[in-house]
Amino acid sequence: MPNGPLKIILIGVGRYDYAEVELGGSIQIVGLNNTGKTTLINTLQFLYVDDLRTMHFGSYTLEQTLAYYFPGQYSYALFECLGATGRGVIGWRGQSKASGGDPERFCCLGPYDADDYFDAKGQVREPRDVVARLALKEFRLMKSAQEHRELLLPSAGGDGKGWGLVALRAAKAFRRFRESLRD
């Protein structure tokens, strides 16, 4: 099985309270207008585009887009992926209105487990509780576009950072790859 995304999980993102979509083969997205088809497809930018400023969401500004996708601290866009080191999750979490910051991105090893994000009553866990649970899975915040890009690409020199989700011969070709997603 080749490296790449296996599943998209949306928690409180856009029009979705919860969605889990398997990406193992070809999929068809069918639905009435204004039900979230484009939201789901555009979510892939959060996986593959390393720099928020280069994302493209039609006529919406970046601020409008982030407010839609991540309305608060309980909003998660998660991507379970198969990488060079096995299964892992790349995620984005919204911030509280009080903090007003951009969503934070993170990664951890192991498959997606709903129990990491939801309590026994089915409520989304507090962010600090999610981080505590993911700490057991080598949770790591990615604070820069460069860290995100390094995670997507194959490891350089055997450093073990790269998951190899985007197989490019030269890391400098990533910009062209990123631009192709806009088109």
CSV table of C-alpha atoms in Angstrom, one decimal:
chain,number,residue,atom,x,y,z
A,1,MET,CA,0.0,0.0,0.0
A,2,PRO,CA,1.5,3.4,-1.0
A,3,ASN,CA,2.1,6.2,1.5
A,4,GLY,CA,-0.6,8.8,1.7
A,5,PRO,CA,-3.8,9.7,3.4
A,6,LEU,CA,-6.1,6.9,4.5
A,7,LYS,CA,-8.9,8.9,6.2
A,8,ILE,CA,-10.2,12.4,6.7
A,9,ILE,CA,-11.8,13.1,10.1
A,10,LEU,CA,-13.6,16.4,10.7
A,11,ILE,CA,-14.8,17.4,14.1
A,12,GLY,CA,-16.7,20.6,14.3
A,13,VAL,CA,-15.3,21.8,11.0
A,14,GLY,CA,-17.3,23.8,8.5
A,15,ARG,CA,-20.8,22.2,8.2
A,16,TYR,CA,-19.7,19.0,9.8
A,17,ASP,CA,-20.3,18.1,13.4
A,18,TYR,CA,-18.4,14.8,12.7
A,19,ALA,CA,-17.4,13.2,9.5
A,20,GLU,CA,-15.1,10.3,8.8
A,21,VAL,CA,-14.3,9.5,5.2
A,22,GLU,CA,-12.1,6.5,4.1
A,23,LEU,CA,-9.8,7.4,1.2
A,24,GLY,CA,-8.6,3.8,0.4
A,25,GLY,CA,-9.9,3.7,-3.2
A,26,SER,CA,-11.8,6.0,-5.5
A,27,ILE,CA,-14.7,7.8,-3.9
A,28,GLN,CA,-17.7,9.7,-5.1
A,29,ILE,CA,-19.0,12.7,-3.3
A,30,VAL,CA,-22.6,13.3,-4.1
A,31,GLY,CA,-25.1,15.6,-2.4
A,32,LEU,CA,-27.4,18.6,-2.6
A,33,ASN,CA,-26.0,22.0,-3.0
A,34,ASN,CA,-24.6,23.6,0.1
A,35,THR,CA,-24.1,20.4,2.0
A,36,GLY,CA,-20.3,20.4,2.4
A,37,LYS,CA,-18.9,18.6,-0.7
A,38,THR,CA,-16.5,21.4,-1.5
A,39,THR,CA,-15.7,21.9,2.2
A,40,LEU,CA,-14.6,18.3,2.3
A,41,ILE,CA,-12.5,18.5,-0.8
A,42,ASN,CA,-10.9,21.8,0.1
A,43,THR,CA,-9.9,20.3,3.5
A,44,LEU,CA,-7.2,18.4,1.7
A,45,GLN,CA,-5.3,21.7,1.5
A,46,PHE,CA,-4.7,21.5,5.3
A,47,LEU,CA,-2.9,18.3,4.7
A,48,TYR,CA,-0.9,19.1,1.6
A,49,VAL,CA,-0.3,22.9,1.7
A,50,ASP,CA,2.4,23.9,4.2
A,51,ASP,CA,1.8,27.6,4.2
A,52,LEU,CA,-1.6,29.1,5.1
A,53,ARG,CA,-1.0,32.1,2.9
A,54,THR,CA,-0.8,30.0,-0.2
A,55,MET,CA,-4.1,28.2,0.4
A,56,HIS,CA,-7.0,29.1,-2.0
A,57,PHE,CA,-10.7,28.9,-1.1
A,58,GLY,CA,-12.4,30.7,-3.9
A,59,SER,CA,-13.5,34.2,-3.2
A,60,TYR,CA,-13.1,33.9,0.6
A,61,THR,CA,-10.3,35.5,2.5
A,62,LEU,CA,-8.0,33.5,4.7
A,63,GLU,CA,-9.6,35.0,7.8
A,64,GLN,CA,-13.1,34.0,6.5
A,65,THR,CA,-11.9,30.5,5.7
A,66,LEU,CA,-10.2,29.9,9.0
A,67,ALA,CA,-13.3,31.2,10.9
A,68,TYR,CA,-15.5,28.7,8.8
A,69,TYR,CA,-13.3,25.7,9.1
A,70,PHE,CA,-12.1,26.3,12.7
A,71,PRO,CA,-14.8,28.2,14.6
A,72,GLY,CA,-13.3,27.3,18.0
A,73,GLN,CA,-10.9,25.2,20.1
A,74,TYR,CA,-13.0,22.1,19.7
A,75,SER,CA,-12.6,22.0,15.9
A,76,TYR,CA,-10.3,19.5,14.3
A,77,ALA,CA,-9.3,18.6,10.8
A,78,LEU,CA,-7.5,15.2,11.0
A,79,PHE,CA,-5.8,13.1,8.4
A,80,GLU,CA,-4.9,9.5,9.2
A,81,CYS,CA,-2.0,8.7,6.9
A,82,LEU,CA,0.3,5.9,6.1
A,83,GLY,CA,3.9,7.1,6.0
A,84,ALA,CA,7.4,5.8,6.1
A,85,THR,CA,7.2,5.1,9.8
A,86,GLY,CA,3.7,3.5,9.7
A,87,ARG,CA,0.3,5.1,10.5
A,88,GLY,CA,0.1,8.6,11.9
A,89,VAL,CA,-2.2,11.5,12.2
A,90,ILE,CA,-1.6,15.0,10.9
A,91,GLY,CA,-4.1,17.5,12.4
A,92,TRP,CA,-5.2,21.1,12.7
A,93,ARG,CA,-7.0,22.4,15.8
A,94,GLY,CA,-8.9,25.7,16.0
A,95,GLN,CA,-8.1,28.2,18.8
A,96,SER,CA,-10.5,29.8,21.2
A,97,LYS,CA,-11.9,33.1,20.2
A,98,ALA,CA,-10.0,34.7,23.2
A,99,SER,CA,-6.7,33.6,21.8
A,100,GLY,CA,-7.5,34.7,18.3
A,101,GLY,CA,-4.6,32.8,16.8
A,102,ASP,CA,-4.4,30.7,13.7
A,103,PRO,CA,-5.2,27.0,14.1
A,104,GLU,CA,-2.4,25.0,15.3
A,105,ARG,CA,-1.1,22.0,13.4
A,106,PHE,CA,0.3,18.8,14.9
A,107,CYS,CA,1.2,15.2,14.2
A,108,CYS,CA,1.3,12.0,16.2
A,109,LEU,CA,2.1,8.4,15.6
A,110,GLY,CA,-0.4,5.6,15.4
A,111,PRO,CA,-3.9,5.4,13.8
A,112,TYR,CA,-6.8,7.7,14.6
A,113,ASP,CA,-8.6,6.8,17.7
A,114,ALA,CA,-11.9,8.6,18.5
A,115,ASP,CA,-11.3,8.1,22.2
A,116,ASP,CA,-8.4,10.5,22.0
A,117,TYR,CA,-10.8,13.3,21.0
A,118,PHE,CA,-14.1,12.3,22.6
A,119,ASP,CA,-15.0,11.5,26.2
A,120,ALA,CA,-17.4,8.7,27.3
A,121,LYS,CA,-20.4,11.0,26.8
A,122,GLY,CA,-19.4,11.7,23.2
A,123,GLN,CA,-18.3,15.3,23.9
A,124,VAL,CA,-15.2,16.7,22.4
A,125,ARG,CA,-12.4,16.6,25.0
A,126,GLU,CA,-10.7,19.7,26.3
A,127,PRO,CA,-7.7,20.6,24.1
A,128,ARG,CA,-5.3,20.0,27.0
A,129,ASP,CA,-6.8,16.5,27.6
A,130,VAL,CA,-6.4,15.7,23.9
A,131,VAL,CA,-2.8,16.7,24.0
A,132,ALA,CA,-2.2,14.6,27.1
A,133,ARG,CA,-3.6,11.6,25.4
A,134,LEU,CA,-1.7,12.2,22.2
A,135,ALA,CA,1.6,12.7,24.2
A,136,LEU,CA,1.7,8.9,24.5
A,137,LYS,CA,1.8,8.8,20.7
A,138,GLU,CA,4.7,11.1,20.2
A,139,PHE,CA,2.5,14.2,19.8
A,140,ARG,CA,4.4,17.1,18.2
A,141,LEU,CA,3.2,20.7,17.4
A,142,MET,CA,4.4,21.9,14.0
A,143,LYS,CA,5.0,25.6,14.4
A,144,SER,CA,6.2,26.4,10.9
A,145,ALA,CA,5.5,25.7,7.3
A,146,GLN,CA,8.9,24.2,7.0
A,147,GLU,CA,8.2,21.6,9.7
A,148,HIS,CA,5.0,20.7,7.9
A,149,ARG,CA,6.7,20.4,4.6
A,150,GLU,CA,9.5,18.3,6.1
A,151,LEU,CA,6.9,15.9,7.5
A,152,LEU,CA,5.2,15.5,4.1
A,153,LEU,CA,8.4,14.8,2.2
A,154,PRO,CA,10.7,11.7,2.5
A,155,SER,CA,13.3,11.9,5.2
A,156,ALA,CA,16.4,13.8,4.2
A,157,GLY,CA,19.6,12.0,5.2
A,158,GLY,CA,17.8,9.5,7.4
A,159,ASP,CA,16.7,12.0,10.0
A,160,GLY,CA,13.4,10.2,10.4
A,161,LYS,CA,11.3,13.4,10.3
A,162,GLY,CA,9.7,12.8,6.9
A,163,TRP,CA,6.7,10.6,6.4
A,164,GLY,CA,7.1,10.5,2.6
A,165,LEU,CA,3.4,11.4,1.8
A,166,VAL,CA,4.5,13.5,-1.1
A,167,ALA,CA,7.2,11.7,-3.2
A,168,LEU,CA,9.3,14.2,-4.9
A,169,ARG,CA,12.8,13.8,-6.3
A,170,ALA,CA,13.8,17.2,-5.1
A,171,ALA,CA,12.4,19.1,-2.1
A,172,LYS,CA,12.5,22.3,-4.0
A,173,ALA,CA,9.8,20.8,-6.3
A,174,PHE,CA,7.4,21.1,-3.4
A,175,ARG,CA,6.4,24.6,-4.4
A,176,ARG,CA,5.3,23.4,-7.8
A,177,PHE,CA,3.3,20.5,-6.2
A,178,ARG,CA,1.6,23.0,-3.8
A,179,GLU,CA,0.7,25.3,-6.7
A,180,SER,CA,-0.8,22.3,-8.7
A,181,LEU,CA,-3.3,21.9,-5.8
A,182,ARG,CA,-4.6,25.4,-6.4
A,183,ASP,CA,-5.4,24.5,-10.0
